[in-house]
CSV table of C-alpha atoms and ligand atoms in Angstrom, one decimal:
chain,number,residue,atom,x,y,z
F,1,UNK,CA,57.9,101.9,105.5
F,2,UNK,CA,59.4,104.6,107.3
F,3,UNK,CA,58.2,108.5,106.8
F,4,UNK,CA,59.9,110.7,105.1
F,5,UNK,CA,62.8,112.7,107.4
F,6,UNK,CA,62.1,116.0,107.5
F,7,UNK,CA,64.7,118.4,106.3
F,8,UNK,CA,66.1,120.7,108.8
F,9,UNK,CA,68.6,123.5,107.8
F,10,UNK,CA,70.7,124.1,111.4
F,11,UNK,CA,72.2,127.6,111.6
F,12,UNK,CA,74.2,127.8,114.8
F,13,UNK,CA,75.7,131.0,114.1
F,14,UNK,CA,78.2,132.9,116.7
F,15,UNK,CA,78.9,133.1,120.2
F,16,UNK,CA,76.4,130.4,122.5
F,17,UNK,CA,75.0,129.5,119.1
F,18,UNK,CA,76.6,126.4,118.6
F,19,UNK,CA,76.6,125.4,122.0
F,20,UNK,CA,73.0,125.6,122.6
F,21,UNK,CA,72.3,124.4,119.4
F,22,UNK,CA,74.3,121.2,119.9
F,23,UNK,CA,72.1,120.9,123.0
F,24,UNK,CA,69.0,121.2,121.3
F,25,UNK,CA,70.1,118.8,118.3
F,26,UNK,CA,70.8,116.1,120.9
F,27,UNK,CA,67.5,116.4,122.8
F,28,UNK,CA,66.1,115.9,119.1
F,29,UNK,CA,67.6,113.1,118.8
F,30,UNK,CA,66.6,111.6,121.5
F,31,UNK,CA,63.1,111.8,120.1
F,32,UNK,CA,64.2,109.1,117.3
F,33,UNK,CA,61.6,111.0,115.1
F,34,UNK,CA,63.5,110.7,111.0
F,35,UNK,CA,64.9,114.4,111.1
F,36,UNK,CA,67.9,115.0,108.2
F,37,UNK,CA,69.7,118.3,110.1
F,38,UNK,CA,72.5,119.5,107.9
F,39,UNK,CA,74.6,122.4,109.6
F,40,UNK,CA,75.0,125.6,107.5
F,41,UNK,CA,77.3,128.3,108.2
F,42,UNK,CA,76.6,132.1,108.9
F,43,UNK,CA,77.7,135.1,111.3
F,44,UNK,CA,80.6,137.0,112.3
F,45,UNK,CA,83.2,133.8,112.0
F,46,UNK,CA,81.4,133.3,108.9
F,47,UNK,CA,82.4,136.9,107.4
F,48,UNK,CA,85.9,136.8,109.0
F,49,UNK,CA,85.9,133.3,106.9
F,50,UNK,CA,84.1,133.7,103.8
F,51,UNK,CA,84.0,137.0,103.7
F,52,UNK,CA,80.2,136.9,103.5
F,53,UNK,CA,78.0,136.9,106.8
F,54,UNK,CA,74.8,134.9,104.9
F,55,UNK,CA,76.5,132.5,101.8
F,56,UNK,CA,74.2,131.9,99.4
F,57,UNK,CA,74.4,127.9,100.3
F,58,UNK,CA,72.6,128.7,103.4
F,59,UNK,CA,70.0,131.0,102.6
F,60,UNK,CA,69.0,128.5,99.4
F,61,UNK,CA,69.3,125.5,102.3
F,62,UNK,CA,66.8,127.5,104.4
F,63,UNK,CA,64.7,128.3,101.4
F,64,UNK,CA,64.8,124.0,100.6
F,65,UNK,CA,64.4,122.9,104.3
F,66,UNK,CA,61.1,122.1,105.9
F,67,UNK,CA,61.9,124.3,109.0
F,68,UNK,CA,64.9,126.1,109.9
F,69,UNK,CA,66.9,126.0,113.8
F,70,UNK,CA,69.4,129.0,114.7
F,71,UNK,CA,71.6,129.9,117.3
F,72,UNK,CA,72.6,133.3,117.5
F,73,UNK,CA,73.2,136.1,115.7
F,74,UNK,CA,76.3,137.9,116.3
F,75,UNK,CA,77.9,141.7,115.2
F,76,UNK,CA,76.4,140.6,112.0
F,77,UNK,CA,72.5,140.1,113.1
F,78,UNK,CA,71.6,142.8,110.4
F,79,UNK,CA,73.1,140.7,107.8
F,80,UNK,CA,71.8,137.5,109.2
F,81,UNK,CA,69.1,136.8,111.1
F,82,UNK,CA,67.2,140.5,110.1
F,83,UNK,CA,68.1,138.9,105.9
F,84,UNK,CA,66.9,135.5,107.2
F,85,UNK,CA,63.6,137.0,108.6
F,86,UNK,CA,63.0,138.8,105.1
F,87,UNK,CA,63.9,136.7,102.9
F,88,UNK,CA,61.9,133.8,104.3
F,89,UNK,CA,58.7,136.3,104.7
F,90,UNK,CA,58.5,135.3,108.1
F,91,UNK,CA,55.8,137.8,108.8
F,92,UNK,CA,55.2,136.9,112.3
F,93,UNK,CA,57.7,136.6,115.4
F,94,UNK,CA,55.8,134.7,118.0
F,95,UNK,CA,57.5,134.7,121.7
F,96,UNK,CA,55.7,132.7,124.5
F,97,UNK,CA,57.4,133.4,127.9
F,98,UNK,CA,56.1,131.1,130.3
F,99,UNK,CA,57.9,130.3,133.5
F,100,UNK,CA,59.6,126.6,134.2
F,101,UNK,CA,58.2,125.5,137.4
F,102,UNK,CA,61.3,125.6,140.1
F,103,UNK,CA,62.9,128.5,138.1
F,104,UNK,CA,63.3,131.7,140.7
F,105,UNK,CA,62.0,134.5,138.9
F,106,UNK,CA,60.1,137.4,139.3
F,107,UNK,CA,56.9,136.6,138.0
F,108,UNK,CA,56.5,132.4,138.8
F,109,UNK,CA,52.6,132.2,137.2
F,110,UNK,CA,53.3,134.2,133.7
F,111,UNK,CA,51.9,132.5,130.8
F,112,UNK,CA,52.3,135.3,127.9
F,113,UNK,CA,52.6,135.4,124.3
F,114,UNK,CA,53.7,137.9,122.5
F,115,UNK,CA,52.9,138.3,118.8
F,116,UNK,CA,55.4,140.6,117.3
F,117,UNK,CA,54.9,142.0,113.6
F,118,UNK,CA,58.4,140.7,111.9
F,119,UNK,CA,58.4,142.5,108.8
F,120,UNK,CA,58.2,146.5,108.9
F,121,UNK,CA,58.3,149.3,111.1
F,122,UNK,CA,61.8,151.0,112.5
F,123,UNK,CA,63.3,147.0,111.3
F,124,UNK,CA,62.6,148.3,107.6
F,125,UNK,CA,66.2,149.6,107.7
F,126,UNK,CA,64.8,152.8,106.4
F,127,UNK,CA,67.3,155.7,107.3
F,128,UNK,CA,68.7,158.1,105.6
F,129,UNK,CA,71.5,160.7,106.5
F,130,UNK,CA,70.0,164.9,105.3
F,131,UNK,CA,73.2,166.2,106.7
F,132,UNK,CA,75.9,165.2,108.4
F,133,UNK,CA,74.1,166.3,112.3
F,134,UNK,CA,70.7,164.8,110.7
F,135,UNK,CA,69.7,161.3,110.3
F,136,UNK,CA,66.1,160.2,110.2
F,137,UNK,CA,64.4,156.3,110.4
F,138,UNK,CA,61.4,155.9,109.0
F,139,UNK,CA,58.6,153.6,110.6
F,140,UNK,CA,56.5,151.8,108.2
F,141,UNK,CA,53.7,150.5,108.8
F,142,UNK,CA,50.5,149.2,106.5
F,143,UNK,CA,47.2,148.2,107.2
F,144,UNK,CA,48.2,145.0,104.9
F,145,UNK,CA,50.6,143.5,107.8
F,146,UNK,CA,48.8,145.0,111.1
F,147,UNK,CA,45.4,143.1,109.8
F,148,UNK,CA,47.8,139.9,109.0
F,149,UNK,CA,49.5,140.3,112.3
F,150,UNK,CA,45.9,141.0,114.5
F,151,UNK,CA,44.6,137.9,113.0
F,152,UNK,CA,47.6,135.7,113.6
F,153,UNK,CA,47.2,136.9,117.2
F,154,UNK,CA,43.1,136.4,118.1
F,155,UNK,CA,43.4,132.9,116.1
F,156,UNK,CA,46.4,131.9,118.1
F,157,UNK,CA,44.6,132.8,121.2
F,158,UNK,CA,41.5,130.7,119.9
F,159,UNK,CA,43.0,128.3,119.3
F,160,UNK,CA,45.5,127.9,122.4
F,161,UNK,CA,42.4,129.1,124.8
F,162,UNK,CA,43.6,132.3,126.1
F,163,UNK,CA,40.9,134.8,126.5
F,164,UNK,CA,42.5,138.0,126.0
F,165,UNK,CA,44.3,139.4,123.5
F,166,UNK,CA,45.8,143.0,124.1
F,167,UNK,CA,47.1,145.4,121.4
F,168,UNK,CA,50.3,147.5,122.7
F,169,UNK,CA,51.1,150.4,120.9
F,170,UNK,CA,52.0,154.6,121.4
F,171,UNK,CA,48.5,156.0,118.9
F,172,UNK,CA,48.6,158.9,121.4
F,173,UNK,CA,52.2,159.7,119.5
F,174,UNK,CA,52.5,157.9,116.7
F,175,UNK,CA,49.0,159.2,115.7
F,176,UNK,CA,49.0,158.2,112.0
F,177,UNK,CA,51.6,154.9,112.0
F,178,UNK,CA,50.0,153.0,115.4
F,179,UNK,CA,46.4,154.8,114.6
F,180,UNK,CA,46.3,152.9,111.5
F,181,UNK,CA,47.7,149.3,113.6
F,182,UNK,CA,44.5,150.0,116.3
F,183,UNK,CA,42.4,150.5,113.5
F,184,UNK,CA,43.6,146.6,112.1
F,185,UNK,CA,43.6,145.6,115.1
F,186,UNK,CA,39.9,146.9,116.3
F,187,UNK,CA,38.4,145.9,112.7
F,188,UNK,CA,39.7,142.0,113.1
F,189,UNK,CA,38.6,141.6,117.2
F,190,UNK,CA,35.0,142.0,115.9
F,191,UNK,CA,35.8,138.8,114.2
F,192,UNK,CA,36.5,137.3,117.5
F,193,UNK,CA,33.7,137.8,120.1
F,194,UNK,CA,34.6,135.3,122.9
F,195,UNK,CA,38.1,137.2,123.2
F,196,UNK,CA,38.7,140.2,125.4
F,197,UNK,CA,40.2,142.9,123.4
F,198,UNK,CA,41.9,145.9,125.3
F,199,UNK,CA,44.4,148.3,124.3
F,200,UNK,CA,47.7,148.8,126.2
F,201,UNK,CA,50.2,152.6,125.7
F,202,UNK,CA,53.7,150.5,125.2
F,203,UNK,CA,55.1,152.5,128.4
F,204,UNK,CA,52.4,151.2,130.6
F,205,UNK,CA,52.3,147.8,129.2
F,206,UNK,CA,55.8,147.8,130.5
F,207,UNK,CA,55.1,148.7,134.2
F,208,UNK,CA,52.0,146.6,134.1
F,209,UNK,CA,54.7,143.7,133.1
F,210,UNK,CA,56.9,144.4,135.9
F,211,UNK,CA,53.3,144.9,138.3
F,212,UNK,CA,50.7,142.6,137.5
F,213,UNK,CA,51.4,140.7,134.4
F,214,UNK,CA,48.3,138.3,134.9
F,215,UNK,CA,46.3,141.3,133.0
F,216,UNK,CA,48.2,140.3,129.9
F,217,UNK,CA,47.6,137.0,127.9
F,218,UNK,CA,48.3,137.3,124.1
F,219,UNK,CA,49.8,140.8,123.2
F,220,UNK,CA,50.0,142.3,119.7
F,221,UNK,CA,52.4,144.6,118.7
F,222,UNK,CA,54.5,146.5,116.4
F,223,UNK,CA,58.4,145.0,115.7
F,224,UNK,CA,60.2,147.6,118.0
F,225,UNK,CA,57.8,147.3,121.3
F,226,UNK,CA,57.9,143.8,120.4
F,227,UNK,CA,61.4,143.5,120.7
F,228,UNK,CA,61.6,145.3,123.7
F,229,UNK,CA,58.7,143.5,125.4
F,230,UNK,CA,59.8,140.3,124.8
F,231,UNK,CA,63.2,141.2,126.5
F,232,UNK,CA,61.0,142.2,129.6
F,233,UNK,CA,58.8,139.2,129.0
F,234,UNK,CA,61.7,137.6,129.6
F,235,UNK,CA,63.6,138.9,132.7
F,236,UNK,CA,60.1,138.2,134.6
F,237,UNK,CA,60.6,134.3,133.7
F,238,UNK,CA,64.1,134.3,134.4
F,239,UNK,CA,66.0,135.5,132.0
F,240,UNK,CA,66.6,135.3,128.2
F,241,UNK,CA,67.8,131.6,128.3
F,242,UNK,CA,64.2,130.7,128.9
F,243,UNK,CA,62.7,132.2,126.0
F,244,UNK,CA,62.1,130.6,122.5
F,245,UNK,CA,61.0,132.3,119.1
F,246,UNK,CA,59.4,131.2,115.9
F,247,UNK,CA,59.3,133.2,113.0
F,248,UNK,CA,56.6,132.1,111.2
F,249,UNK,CA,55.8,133.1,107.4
F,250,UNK,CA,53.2,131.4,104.3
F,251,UNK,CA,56.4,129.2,103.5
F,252,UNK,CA,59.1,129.5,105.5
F,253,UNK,CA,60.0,129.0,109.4
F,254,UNK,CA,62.6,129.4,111.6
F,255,UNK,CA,62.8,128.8,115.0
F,256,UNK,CA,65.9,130.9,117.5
F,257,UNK,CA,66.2,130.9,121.0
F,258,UNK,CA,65.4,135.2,121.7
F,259,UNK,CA,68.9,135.5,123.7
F,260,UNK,CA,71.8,136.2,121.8
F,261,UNK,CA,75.4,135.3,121.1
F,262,UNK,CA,76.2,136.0,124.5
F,263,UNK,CA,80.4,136.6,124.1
F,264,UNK,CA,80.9,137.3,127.5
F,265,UNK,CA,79.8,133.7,128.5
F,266,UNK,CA,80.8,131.7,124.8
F,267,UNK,CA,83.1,128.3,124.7
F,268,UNK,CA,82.6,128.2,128.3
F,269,UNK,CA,80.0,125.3,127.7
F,270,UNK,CA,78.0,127.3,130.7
F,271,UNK,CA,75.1,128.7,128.2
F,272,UNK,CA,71.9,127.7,129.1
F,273,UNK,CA,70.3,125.1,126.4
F,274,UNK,CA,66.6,125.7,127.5
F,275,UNK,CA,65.8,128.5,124.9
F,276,UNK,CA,67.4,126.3,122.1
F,277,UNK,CA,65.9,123.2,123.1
F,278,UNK,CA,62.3,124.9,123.4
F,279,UNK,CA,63.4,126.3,120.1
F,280,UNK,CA,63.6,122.6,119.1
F,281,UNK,CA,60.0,121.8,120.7
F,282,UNK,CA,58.1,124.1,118.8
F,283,UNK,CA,59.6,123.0,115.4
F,284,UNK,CA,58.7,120.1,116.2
F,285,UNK,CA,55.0,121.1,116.6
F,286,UNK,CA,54.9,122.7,113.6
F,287,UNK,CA,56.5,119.3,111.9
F,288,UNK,CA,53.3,117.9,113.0
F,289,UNK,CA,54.4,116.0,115.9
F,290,UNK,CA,52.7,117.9,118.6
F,291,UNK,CA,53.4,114.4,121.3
F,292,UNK,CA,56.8,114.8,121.1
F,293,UNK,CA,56.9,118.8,121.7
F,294,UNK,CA,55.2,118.3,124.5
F,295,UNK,CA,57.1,115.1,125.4
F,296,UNK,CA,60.2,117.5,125.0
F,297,UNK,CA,58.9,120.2,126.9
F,298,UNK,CA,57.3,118.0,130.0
F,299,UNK,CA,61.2,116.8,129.8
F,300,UNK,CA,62.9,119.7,129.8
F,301,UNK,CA,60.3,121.2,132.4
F,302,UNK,CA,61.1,118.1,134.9
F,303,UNK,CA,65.1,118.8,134.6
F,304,UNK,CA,64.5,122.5,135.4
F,305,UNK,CA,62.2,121.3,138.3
F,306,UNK,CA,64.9,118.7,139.5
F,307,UNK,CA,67.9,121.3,139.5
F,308,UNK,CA,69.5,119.5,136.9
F,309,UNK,CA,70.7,122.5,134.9
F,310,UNK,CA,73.3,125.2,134.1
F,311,UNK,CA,74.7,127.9,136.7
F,312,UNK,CA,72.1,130.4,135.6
F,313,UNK,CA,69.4,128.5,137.2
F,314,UNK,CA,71.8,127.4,140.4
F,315,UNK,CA,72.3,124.2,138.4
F,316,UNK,CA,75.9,122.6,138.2
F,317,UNK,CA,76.3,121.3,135.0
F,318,UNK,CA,77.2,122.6,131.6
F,319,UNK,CA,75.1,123.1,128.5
F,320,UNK,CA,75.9,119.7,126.8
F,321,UNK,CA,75.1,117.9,130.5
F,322,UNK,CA,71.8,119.9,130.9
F,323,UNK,CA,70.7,118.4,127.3
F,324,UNK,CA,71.3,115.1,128.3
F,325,UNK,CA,69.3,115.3,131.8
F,326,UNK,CA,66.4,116.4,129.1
F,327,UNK,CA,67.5,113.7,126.7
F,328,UNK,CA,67.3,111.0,128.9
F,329,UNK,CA,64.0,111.5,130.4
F,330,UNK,CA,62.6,111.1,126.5
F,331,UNK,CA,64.8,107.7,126.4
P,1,LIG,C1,65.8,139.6,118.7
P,1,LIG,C2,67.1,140.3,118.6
P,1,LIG,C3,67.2,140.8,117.1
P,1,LIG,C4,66.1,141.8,116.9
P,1,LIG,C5,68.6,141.5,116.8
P,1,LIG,C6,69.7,140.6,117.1
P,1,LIG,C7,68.6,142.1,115.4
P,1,LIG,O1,67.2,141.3,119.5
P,1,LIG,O2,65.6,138.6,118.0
P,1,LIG,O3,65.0,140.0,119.5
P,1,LIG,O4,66.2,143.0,117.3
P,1,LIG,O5,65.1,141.4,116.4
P,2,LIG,MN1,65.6,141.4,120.9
């Protein structure tokens, strides 16, 4: 008897979305593993449609699904992906940036991870207008989600076999909101002896990226640096179309490439797939069928390697043709 499909909710949302997200769908394919993706709608077309940027329908699809593929998130990202995040409880945002051999980039050898707290700090929403010249945010943070967070980080690095995990953060500031995430962070690294924990300022964490990003392995981090990081993270790899997220919860997760909707470049059928489609890879892992991420990956990696890939990477073909170059090598 054949398993079970597993039930995928696809959100391609706006801009590259769909593009890259048709790509990815057809490397999945390819796979022939029993996946049921149904496509739901959300975004800025969405709102201009339905007047609604998240329907109901697709949050309760995500809710029902087994994992959850987006694009991108448009004008609307607040509304969307930032509802999708909290109403899935996808407490952690997990973005490996490794480089693609035969990718030109600045930083050819980086293997980082970075663990990004998905649920509270300036992301809270929490601002409020005193006067019409005032306006302040307010960062939350709680010793409940840094310990969650720390722990998500030294046990992914355990069990991927990095050795170092390294907590950015700005205590010498934000004495009381990132003195309380070092204080997490330092309580659960004495569960993990074997791993090197150092602590990193969030401004020099960002030169040391551009200078000598070998020091980091896994880093930890609050949902703004995080943010910010993994942008950087990227550029050293070669750019945003290289880097995949998971958002990661109890319950719930959804897996989106880190670029976004890209208008500029949209229903050109020039976006790169290679976020999207290792997007697609780690869902896969997380399904359980770790020899087909990998499969997937190897794939992709061998395209990349054999110039078979959008402009971006000095590639000539388009998103869709780039897919089936990937495709093909899991045939
Ligand atoms: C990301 C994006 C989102 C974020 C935006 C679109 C709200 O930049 O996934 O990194 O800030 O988290
Ligand atoms: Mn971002």
């Amino acid at each position: 008897m054949s398993p079970a499909a597993h039930r995928i909710a696809v959100i391609p949302g706006d801009g590259i979305g769909p593009e890259v997200i048709a790509a990815a769908r057809l490397v999945l394919e390819a796979t022939g593993l029993p996946l049921e993706m149904r496509e739901y709608p959300a975004g800025d077309a969405c709102l201009a449609e339905r007047g609604v940027a998240l329907p109901e329908e697709t949050l309760r699809a995500a809710k029902e699904a087994e994992a959850v593929l987006f694009g991108a998130a448009g004008e609307t990202a607040a509304e969307v992906i930032l509802r999708l995040r909290a109403e899935l409880e996808t407490w952690v945002n997990l973005r490996p940036a490794r480089a693609l051999a035969g990718v030109d980039c600045l930083y050819p050898q980086a293997d980082l991870v970075i663990v990004r707290e998905n649920t509270e700090c300036l992301y809270r929403g929490l601002e409020s207008r005193l006067t019409p010249e005032v306006v302040t945010a307010t960062r939350l943070i709680t010793a409940g989600a840094s310990r969650r967070i720390a722990r998500f980080a030294f046990d992914y690095a355990r069990r991927q076999g990095y050795r170092r995990v390294t907590a950015i953060h700005k205590a010498n500031v934000l004495r009381q909101s990132d003195g309380l995430f070092l204080d997490c962070c330092r309580e659960v690294a004495r569960d993990y002896p074997e791993i090197d924990y150092q602590e990193v300022l969030v401004d020099a964490a960002a030169m040391y990226l551009v200078q000598d990003p070998g020091r980091f392995q896994v880093m930890v981090t609050t949902n703004l640096f995080g943010d910010i990081l993994s942008d950087l993270a990227a550029g050293l790899i070669g750019g945003l179309g290289l880097c995949p997220s998971a958002n990661l919860g109890d319950r719930y997760a959804l897996f989106e490439p880190v670029h976004g909707s890209a208008p500029d470049i949209a229903g050109q059928g020039r976006a790169n797939p290679a976020a999207a489609i290792m997007c697609a890879a780690m869902m896969l892992a997380h399904l359980g069928h770790r020899d087909q991420a990998e499969a997937v990956h190897r794939a992709l990696a061998a395209a990349v390697a054999q110039g078979q890939t959008t402009p971006d990477l000095g590639g000539e073909l388009d998103t869709l043709g780039m897919a089936r170059a990937v495709a093909e090598r899991l045939g």
